[in-house]
Coordinates of C-alpha atoms and ligand atoms in Angstrom, one line a residue:
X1 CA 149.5 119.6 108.8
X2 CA 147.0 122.0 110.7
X3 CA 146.4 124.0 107.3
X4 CA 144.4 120.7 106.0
X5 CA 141.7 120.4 109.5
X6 CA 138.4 120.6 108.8
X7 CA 135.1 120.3 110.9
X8 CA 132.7 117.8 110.7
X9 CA 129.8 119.6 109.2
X10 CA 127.3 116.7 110.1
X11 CA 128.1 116.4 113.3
X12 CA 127.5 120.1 114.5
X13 CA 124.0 119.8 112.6
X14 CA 123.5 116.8 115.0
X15 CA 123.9 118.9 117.7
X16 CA 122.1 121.9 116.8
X17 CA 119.4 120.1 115.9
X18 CA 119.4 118.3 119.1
X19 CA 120.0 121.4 121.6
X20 CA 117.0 122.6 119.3
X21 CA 114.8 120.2 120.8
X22 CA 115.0 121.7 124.3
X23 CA 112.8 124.0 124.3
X24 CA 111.6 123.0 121.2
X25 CA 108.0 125.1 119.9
X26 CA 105.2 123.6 118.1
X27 CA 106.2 124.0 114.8
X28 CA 109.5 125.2 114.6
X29 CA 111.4 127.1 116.7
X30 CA 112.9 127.2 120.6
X31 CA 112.1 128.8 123.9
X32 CA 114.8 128.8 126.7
X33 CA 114.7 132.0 128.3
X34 CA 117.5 132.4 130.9
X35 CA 117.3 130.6 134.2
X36 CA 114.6 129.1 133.3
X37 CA 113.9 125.3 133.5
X38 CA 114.6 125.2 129.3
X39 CA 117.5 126.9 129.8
X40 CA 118.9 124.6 132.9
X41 CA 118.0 121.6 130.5
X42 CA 120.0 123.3 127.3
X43 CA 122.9 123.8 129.5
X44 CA 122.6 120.1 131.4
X45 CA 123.2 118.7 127.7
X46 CA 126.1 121.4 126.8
X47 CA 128.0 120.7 129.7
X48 CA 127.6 116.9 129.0
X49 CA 129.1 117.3 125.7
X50 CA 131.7 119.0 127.4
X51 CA 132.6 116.5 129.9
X52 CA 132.6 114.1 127.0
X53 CA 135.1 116.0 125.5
X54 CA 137.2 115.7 128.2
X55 CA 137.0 119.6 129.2
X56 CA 137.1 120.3 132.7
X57 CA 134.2 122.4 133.4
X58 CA 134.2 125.6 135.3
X59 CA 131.1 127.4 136.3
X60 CA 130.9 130.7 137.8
X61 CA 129.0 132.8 140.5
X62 CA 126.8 134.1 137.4
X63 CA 126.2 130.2 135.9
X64 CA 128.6 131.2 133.1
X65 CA 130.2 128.0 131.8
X66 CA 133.6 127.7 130.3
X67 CA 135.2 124.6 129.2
X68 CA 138.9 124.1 129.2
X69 CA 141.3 121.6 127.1
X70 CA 144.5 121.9 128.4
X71 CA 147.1 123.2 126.4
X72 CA 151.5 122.5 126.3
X73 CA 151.8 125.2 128.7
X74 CA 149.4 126.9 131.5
X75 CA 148.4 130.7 131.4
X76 CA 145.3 132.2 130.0
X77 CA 143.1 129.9 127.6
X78 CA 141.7 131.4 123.7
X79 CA 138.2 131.1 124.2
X80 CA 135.4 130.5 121.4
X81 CA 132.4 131.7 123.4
X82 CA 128.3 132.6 122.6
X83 CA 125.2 132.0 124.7
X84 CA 122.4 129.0 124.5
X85 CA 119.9 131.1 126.1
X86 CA 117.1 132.3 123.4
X87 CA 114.6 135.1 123.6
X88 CA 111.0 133.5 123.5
X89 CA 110.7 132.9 119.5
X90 CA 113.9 132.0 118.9
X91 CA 115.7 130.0 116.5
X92 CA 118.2 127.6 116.2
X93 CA 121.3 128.9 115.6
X94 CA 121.6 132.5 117.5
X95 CA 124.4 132.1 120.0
X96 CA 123.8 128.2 119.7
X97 CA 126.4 127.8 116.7
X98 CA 128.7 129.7 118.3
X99 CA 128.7 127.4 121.9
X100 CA 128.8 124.3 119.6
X101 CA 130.9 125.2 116.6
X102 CA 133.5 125.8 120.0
X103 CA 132.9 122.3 120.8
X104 CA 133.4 121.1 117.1
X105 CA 136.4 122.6 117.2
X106 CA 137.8 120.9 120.1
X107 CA 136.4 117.4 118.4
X108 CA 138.2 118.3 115.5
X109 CA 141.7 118.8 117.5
X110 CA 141.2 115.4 119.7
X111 CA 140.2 113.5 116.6
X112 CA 143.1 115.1 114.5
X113 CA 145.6 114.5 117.6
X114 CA 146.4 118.1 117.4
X115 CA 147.6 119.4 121.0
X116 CA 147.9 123.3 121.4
X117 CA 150.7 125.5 123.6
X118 CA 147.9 127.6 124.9
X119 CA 144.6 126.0 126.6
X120 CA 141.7 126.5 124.3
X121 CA 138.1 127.3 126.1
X122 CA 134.8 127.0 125.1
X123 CA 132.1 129.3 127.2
X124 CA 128.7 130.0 126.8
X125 CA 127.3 133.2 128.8
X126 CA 124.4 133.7 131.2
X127 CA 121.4 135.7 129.9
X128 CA 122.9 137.5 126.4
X129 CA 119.5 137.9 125.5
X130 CA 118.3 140.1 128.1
X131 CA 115.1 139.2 126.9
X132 CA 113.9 137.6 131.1
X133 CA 116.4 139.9 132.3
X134 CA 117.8 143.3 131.2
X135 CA 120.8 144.1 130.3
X136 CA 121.8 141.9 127.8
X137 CA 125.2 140.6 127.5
X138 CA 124.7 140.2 131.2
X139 CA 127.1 137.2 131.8
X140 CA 130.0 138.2 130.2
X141 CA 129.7 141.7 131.6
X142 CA 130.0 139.9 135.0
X143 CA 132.5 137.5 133.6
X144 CA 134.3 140.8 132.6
X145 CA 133.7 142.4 135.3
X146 CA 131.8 146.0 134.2
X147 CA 129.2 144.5 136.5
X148 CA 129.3 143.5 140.1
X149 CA 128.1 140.1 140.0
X150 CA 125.5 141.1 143.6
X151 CA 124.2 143.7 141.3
X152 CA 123.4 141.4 138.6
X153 CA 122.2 138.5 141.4
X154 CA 119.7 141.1 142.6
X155 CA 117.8 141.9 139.3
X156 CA 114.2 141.1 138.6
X157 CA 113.0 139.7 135.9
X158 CA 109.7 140.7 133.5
X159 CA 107.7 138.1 135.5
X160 CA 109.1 139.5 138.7
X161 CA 111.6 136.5 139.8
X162 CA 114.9 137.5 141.1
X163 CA 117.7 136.6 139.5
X164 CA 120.1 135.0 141.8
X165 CA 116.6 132.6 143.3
X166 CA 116.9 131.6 139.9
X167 CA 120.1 130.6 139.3
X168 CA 120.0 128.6 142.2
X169 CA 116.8 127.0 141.6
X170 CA 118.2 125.3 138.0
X171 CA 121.4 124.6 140.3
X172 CA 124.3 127.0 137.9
X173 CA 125.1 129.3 141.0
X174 CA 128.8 128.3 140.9
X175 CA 131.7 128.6 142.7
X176 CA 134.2 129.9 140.1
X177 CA 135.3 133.4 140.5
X178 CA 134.2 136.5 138.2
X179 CA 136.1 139.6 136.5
X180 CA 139.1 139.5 134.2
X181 CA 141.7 139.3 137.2
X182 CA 140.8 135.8 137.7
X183 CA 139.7 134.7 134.3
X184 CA 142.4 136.2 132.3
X185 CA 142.2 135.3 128.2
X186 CA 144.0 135.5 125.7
X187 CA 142.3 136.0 122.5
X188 CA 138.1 135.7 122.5
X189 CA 136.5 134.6 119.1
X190 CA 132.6 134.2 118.4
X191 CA 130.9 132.5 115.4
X192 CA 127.7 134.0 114.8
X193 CA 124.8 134.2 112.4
X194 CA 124.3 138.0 111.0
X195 CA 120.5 138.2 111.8
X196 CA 120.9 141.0 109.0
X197 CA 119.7 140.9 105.5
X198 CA 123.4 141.8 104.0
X199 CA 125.2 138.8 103.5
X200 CA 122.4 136.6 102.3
X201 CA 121.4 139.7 100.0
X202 CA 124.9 139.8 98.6
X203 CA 125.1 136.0 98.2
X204 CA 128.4 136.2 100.6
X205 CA 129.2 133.1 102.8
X206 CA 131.5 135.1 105.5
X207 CA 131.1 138.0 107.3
X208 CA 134.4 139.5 109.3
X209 CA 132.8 141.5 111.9
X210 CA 134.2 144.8 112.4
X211 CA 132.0 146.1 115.7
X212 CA 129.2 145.9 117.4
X213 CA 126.5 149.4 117.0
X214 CA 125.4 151.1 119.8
X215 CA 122.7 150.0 122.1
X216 CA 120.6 151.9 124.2
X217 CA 117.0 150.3 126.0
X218 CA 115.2 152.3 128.4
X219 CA 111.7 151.3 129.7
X220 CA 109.1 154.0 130.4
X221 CA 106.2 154.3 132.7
X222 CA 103.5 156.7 132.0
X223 CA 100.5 157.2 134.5
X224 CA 97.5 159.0 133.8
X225 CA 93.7 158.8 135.0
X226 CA 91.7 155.5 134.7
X227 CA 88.1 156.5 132.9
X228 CA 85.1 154.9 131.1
X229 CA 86.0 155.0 127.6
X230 CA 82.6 155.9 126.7
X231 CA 81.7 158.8 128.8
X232 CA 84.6 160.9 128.8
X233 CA 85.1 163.5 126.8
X234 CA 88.5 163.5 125.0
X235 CA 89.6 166.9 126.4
X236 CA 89.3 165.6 129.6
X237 CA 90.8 162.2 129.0
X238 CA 94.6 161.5 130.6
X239 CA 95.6 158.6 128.1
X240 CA 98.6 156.8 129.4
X241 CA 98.2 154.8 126.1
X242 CA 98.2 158.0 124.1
X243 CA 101.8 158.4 125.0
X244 CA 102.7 154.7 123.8
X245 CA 101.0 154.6 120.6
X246 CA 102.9 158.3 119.8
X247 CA 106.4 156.5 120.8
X248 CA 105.9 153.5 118.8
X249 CA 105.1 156.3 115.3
X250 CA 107.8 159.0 116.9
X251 CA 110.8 156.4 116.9
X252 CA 110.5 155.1 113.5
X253 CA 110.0 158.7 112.3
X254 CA 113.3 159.6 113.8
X255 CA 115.2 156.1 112.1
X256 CA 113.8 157.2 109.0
X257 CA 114.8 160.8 109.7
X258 CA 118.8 159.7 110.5
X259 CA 119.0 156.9 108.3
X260 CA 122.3 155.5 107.5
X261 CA 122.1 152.6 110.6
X262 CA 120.1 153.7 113.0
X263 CA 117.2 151.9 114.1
X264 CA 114.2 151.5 116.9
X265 CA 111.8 149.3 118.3
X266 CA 109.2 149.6 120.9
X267 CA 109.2 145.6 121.6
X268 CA 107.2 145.3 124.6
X269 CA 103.9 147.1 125.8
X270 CA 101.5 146.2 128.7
X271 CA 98.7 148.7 129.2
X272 CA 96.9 148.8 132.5
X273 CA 93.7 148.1 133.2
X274 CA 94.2 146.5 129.7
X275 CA 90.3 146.6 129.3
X276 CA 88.2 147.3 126.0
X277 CA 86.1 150.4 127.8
X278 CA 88.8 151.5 130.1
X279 CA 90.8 154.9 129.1
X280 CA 94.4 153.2 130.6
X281 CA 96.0 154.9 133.3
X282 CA 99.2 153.2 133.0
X283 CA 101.4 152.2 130.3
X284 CA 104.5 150.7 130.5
X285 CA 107.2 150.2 126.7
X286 CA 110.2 149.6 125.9
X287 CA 112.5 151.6 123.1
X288 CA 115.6 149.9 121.7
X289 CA 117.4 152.4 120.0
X290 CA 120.4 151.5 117.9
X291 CA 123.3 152.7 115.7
X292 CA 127.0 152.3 114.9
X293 CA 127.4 156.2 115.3
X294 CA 128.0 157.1 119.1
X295 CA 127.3 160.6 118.7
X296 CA 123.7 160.1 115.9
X297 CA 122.8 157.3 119.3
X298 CA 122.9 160.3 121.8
X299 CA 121.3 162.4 119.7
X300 CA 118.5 159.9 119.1
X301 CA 118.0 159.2 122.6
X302 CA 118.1 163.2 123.6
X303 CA 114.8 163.3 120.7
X304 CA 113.3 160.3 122.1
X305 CA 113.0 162.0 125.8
X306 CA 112.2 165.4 124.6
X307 CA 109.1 164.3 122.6
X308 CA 107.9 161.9 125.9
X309 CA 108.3 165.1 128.0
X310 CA 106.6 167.1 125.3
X311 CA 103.4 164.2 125.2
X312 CA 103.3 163.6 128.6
X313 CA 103.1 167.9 129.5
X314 CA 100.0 167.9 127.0
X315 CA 98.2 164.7 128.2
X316 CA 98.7 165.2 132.0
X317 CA 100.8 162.3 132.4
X318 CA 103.5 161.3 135.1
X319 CA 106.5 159.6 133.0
X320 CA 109.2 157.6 134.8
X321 CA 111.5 155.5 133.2
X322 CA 114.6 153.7 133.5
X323 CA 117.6 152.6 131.8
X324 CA 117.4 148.4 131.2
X325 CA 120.7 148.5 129.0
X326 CA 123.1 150.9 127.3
X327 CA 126.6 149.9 125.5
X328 CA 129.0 152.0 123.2
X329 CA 129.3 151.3 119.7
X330 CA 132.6 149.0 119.5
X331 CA 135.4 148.3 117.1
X332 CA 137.1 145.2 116.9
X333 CA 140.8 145.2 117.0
X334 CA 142.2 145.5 113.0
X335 CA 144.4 142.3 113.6
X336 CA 141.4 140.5 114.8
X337 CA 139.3 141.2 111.8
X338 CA 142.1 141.0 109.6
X339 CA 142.7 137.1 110.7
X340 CA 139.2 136.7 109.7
X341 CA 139.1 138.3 106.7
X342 CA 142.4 136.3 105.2
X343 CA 141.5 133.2 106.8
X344 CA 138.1 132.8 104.9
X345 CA 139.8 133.7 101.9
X346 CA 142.4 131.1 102.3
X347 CA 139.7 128.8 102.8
X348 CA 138.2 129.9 99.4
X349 CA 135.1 131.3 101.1
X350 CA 133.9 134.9 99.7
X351 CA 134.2 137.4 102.0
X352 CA 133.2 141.1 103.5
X353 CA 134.0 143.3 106.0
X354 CA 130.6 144.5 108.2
X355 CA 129.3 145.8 111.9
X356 CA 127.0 143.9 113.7
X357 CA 123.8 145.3 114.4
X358 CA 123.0 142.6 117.2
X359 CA 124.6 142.7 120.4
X360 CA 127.0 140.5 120.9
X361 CA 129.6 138.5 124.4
X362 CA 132.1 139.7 121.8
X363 CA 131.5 143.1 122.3
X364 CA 132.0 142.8 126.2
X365 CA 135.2 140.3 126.2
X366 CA 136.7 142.8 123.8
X367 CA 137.2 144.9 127.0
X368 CA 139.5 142.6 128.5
X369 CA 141.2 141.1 125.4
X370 CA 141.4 140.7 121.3
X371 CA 137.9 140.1 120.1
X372 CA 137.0 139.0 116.7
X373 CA 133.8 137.5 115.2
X374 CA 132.9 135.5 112.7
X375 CA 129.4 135.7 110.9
X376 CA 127.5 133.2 108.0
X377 CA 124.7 134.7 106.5
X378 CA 120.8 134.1 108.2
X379 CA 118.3 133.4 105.3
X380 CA 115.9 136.1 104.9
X381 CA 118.0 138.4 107.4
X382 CA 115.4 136.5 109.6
X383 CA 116.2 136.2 113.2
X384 CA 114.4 136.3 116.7
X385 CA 112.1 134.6 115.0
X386 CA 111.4 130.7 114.8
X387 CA 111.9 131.0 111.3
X388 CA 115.5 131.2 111.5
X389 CA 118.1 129.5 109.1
X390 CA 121.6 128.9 108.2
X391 CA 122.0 126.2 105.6
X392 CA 124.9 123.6 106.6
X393 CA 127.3 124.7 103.6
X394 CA 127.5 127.9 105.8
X395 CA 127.1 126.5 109.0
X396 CA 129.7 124.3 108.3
X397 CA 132.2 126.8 106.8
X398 CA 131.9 129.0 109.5
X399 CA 133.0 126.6 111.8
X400 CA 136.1 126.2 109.5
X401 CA 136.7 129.9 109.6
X402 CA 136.3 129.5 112.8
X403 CA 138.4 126.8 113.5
X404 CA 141.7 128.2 111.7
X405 CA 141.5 131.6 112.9
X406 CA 141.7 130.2 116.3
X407 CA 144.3 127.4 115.5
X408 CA 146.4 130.9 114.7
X409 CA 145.4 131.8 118.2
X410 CA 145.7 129.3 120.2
X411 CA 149.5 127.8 118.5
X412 CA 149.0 124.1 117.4
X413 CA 151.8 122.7 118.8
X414 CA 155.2 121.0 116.0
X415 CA 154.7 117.4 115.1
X416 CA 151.4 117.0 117.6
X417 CA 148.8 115.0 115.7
X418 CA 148.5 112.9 112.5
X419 CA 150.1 113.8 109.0
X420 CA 146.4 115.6 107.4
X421 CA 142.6 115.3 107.2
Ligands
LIG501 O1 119.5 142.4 121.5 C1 120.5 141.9 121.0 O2 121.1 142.5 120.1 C2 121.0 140.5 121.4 O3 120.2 139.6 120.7 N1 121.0 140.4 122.8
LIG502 MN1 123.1 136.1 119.9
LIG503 MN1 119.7 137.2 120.1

């Protein structure tokens, strides 16, 4: 009876396009940083939709907020999981699909009478963007437990605010323990677009995500002398925005150098005094360096660091830096995939086997339990960008990937729930 479920494709348009309206950008697009008042507003109407769904609604010392349907029997829940939280030109679907493709599926089981031995949970994370505050992936490594939840409270943002003011000020400080020991799961699964190029490229409707790359973000600080821009000579100059401008050429000579996945961005710059005639004595960047080969990573990030030392030595500069956010390259569990990968094609959907090159909640739950993805392809391999776009044939068989590899999960229960769809 299960084998014939399928989503309602129209409805989980309706509600991407209407979480896309909070935050909504002129022209296109959505900004809901983390913690910020978007962000409260995005969740407000998420957690609505879950209390209409009957879920009872747990939020946690982090504001992460899970969703539970009950199953036959207690004991630890299969979760579909993401994050609403967006970076600042974000799109509609990044982590949003995910949080309410979860809830799709649950509207699919209550409409379909389907009751499940095991609970089934629907979470969405606090801050996977990192964007407001580093690292990303931030509430389910607290959900996880990899890190200590005051640690996480006490971090500043960009514009200086401290975290845990924050989540008090939009009211999603909960009560709800953290770390694995208390939230124990027992299977994690995340639909997500690819924000890649390869499946729309290939024309492929279903990506089964085999790991997440590497990820390593430090931000540097370089200090040198303040002068007028006009009268000092250039062997006397100590540039601080020398050393940035030779970063942002130096990493993408060293991608191009490694090929094969890695990759690097310097996303952020602010130089100080930031004036037209003003040699800058400060500059402070960020370098995102990524790849799916642990060892090619290190070896990246030992380059990166020589050649600042090596700029800063000739320029007269102080460097400091710091690291905002560095993960492991990680492989999903076979059977996970596996589900995936036979599920779409039972579904008739083509299919292919690929790593992620976004981070992902996925990639932290998969410390505590199976983890397996599910990604449909981004037009363009456009993402981070308002530009973004899944088309609802994908959207909406995603979903149904979605929903059947987790039905396997999660254990419909015999005879619950009418005879087919
Ligand atoms: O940066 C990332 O990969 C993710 O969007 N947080
Ligand atoms: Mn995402
Ligand atoms: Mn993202």
């Amino acid at each position: 009876m299960s084998d014939e479920l399928r989503v309602d494709g129209r409805r989980l348009d309706a509600r991407l396009e209407r979480l896309g309206q909070v935050g909504g950008l002129e022209g296109g697009g959505v900004c809901r940083l983390a913690l910020t008042d978007a962000d409260r507003d995005g969740r407000d109407l998420v957690v609505g939709w879950m209390r209409e769904l009957g879920l009872e609604v747990r939020i946690d010392g982090i504001g992460n907020v899970v969703g539970v349907r009950a199953g036959s029997e207690a004991g630890p829940p299969v979760m579909i999981g993401s994050h609403i939280d967006t970076v600042r030109t974000g799109g509609l679907y990044d982590g949003n699909l995910g949080v309410l493709a979860g809830l799709e599926v649950v509207e699919t089981l209550i409409d379909a009478g389907v009751e499940t031995r095991r609970p089934l949970a629907v979470a969405f994370f606090t801050n996977e963007e990192g964007a407001r505050f580093a690292p990303d992936m931030m509430g389910s490594l607290v959900f996880q437990g990899d890190l200590p939840l005051d640690e996480a409270l006490a971090t500043r943002g960009i514009d200086g605010a401290p975290l845990g003011d924050e989540l008090q000020r939009i009211g999603y400080a909960g009560a709800a323990p953290v770390g694995a020991a208390a939230n124990p799961v027992h299977a994690y699964m995340e639909l997500h677009v690819e924000q890649g190029p390869v499946l729309d490229i290939e024309g492929v409707t279903i990506g089964a995500v085999e790991g997440v790359q590497g990820i390593s973000w430090t931000e540097f600080t370089a200090t040198g002398v303040s002068n007028h821009a006009g009268t000092t000579p250039t062997r006397l100059r100590h540039d601080a925005g020398l050393l940035a401008g030779r970063v942002i050429a130096f990493v993408r000579e060293l991608a191009v150098e490694f090929g094969g996945d890695q990759v690097a961005t310097v996303g952020s710059l602010e130089l100080k005094p930031n004036l037209v005639n003003v040699i800058p004595n400060q500059a402070r960047f960020t370098v995102d360096l990524r790849n799916t080969d642990a060892e090619r990573l290190r070896e990246a990030e030992r380059r990166l660091f020589a050649f600042v030392d090596e700029i800063a030595a000739a320029e007269g500069l102080q460097v400091s830096h710091r690291a905002l956010a560095r993960f492991e390259p990680v492989v999903f569990q076979a059977e996970m995939v596996d589900r995936v990968e036979r599920v779409a094609r039972t579904l008739g959907h083509s299919v292919r086997r690929l790593p992620s090159g976004a981070g992902h909640d996925a990639q932290i739950m998969a410390r505590m339990c199976p983890a397996g993805m599910v990604f449909v392809p981004s037009a363009g391999g456009i993402s981070h960008n308002v530009r973004e776009y899944t088309c609802s044939e994908d959207i909406e068989a995603g979903a149904n990937v979605l929903l059947h590899t987790v039905l396997e999960l999660v254990e419909p229960v015999a005879g619950a729930g009418r005879e087919g769809i």
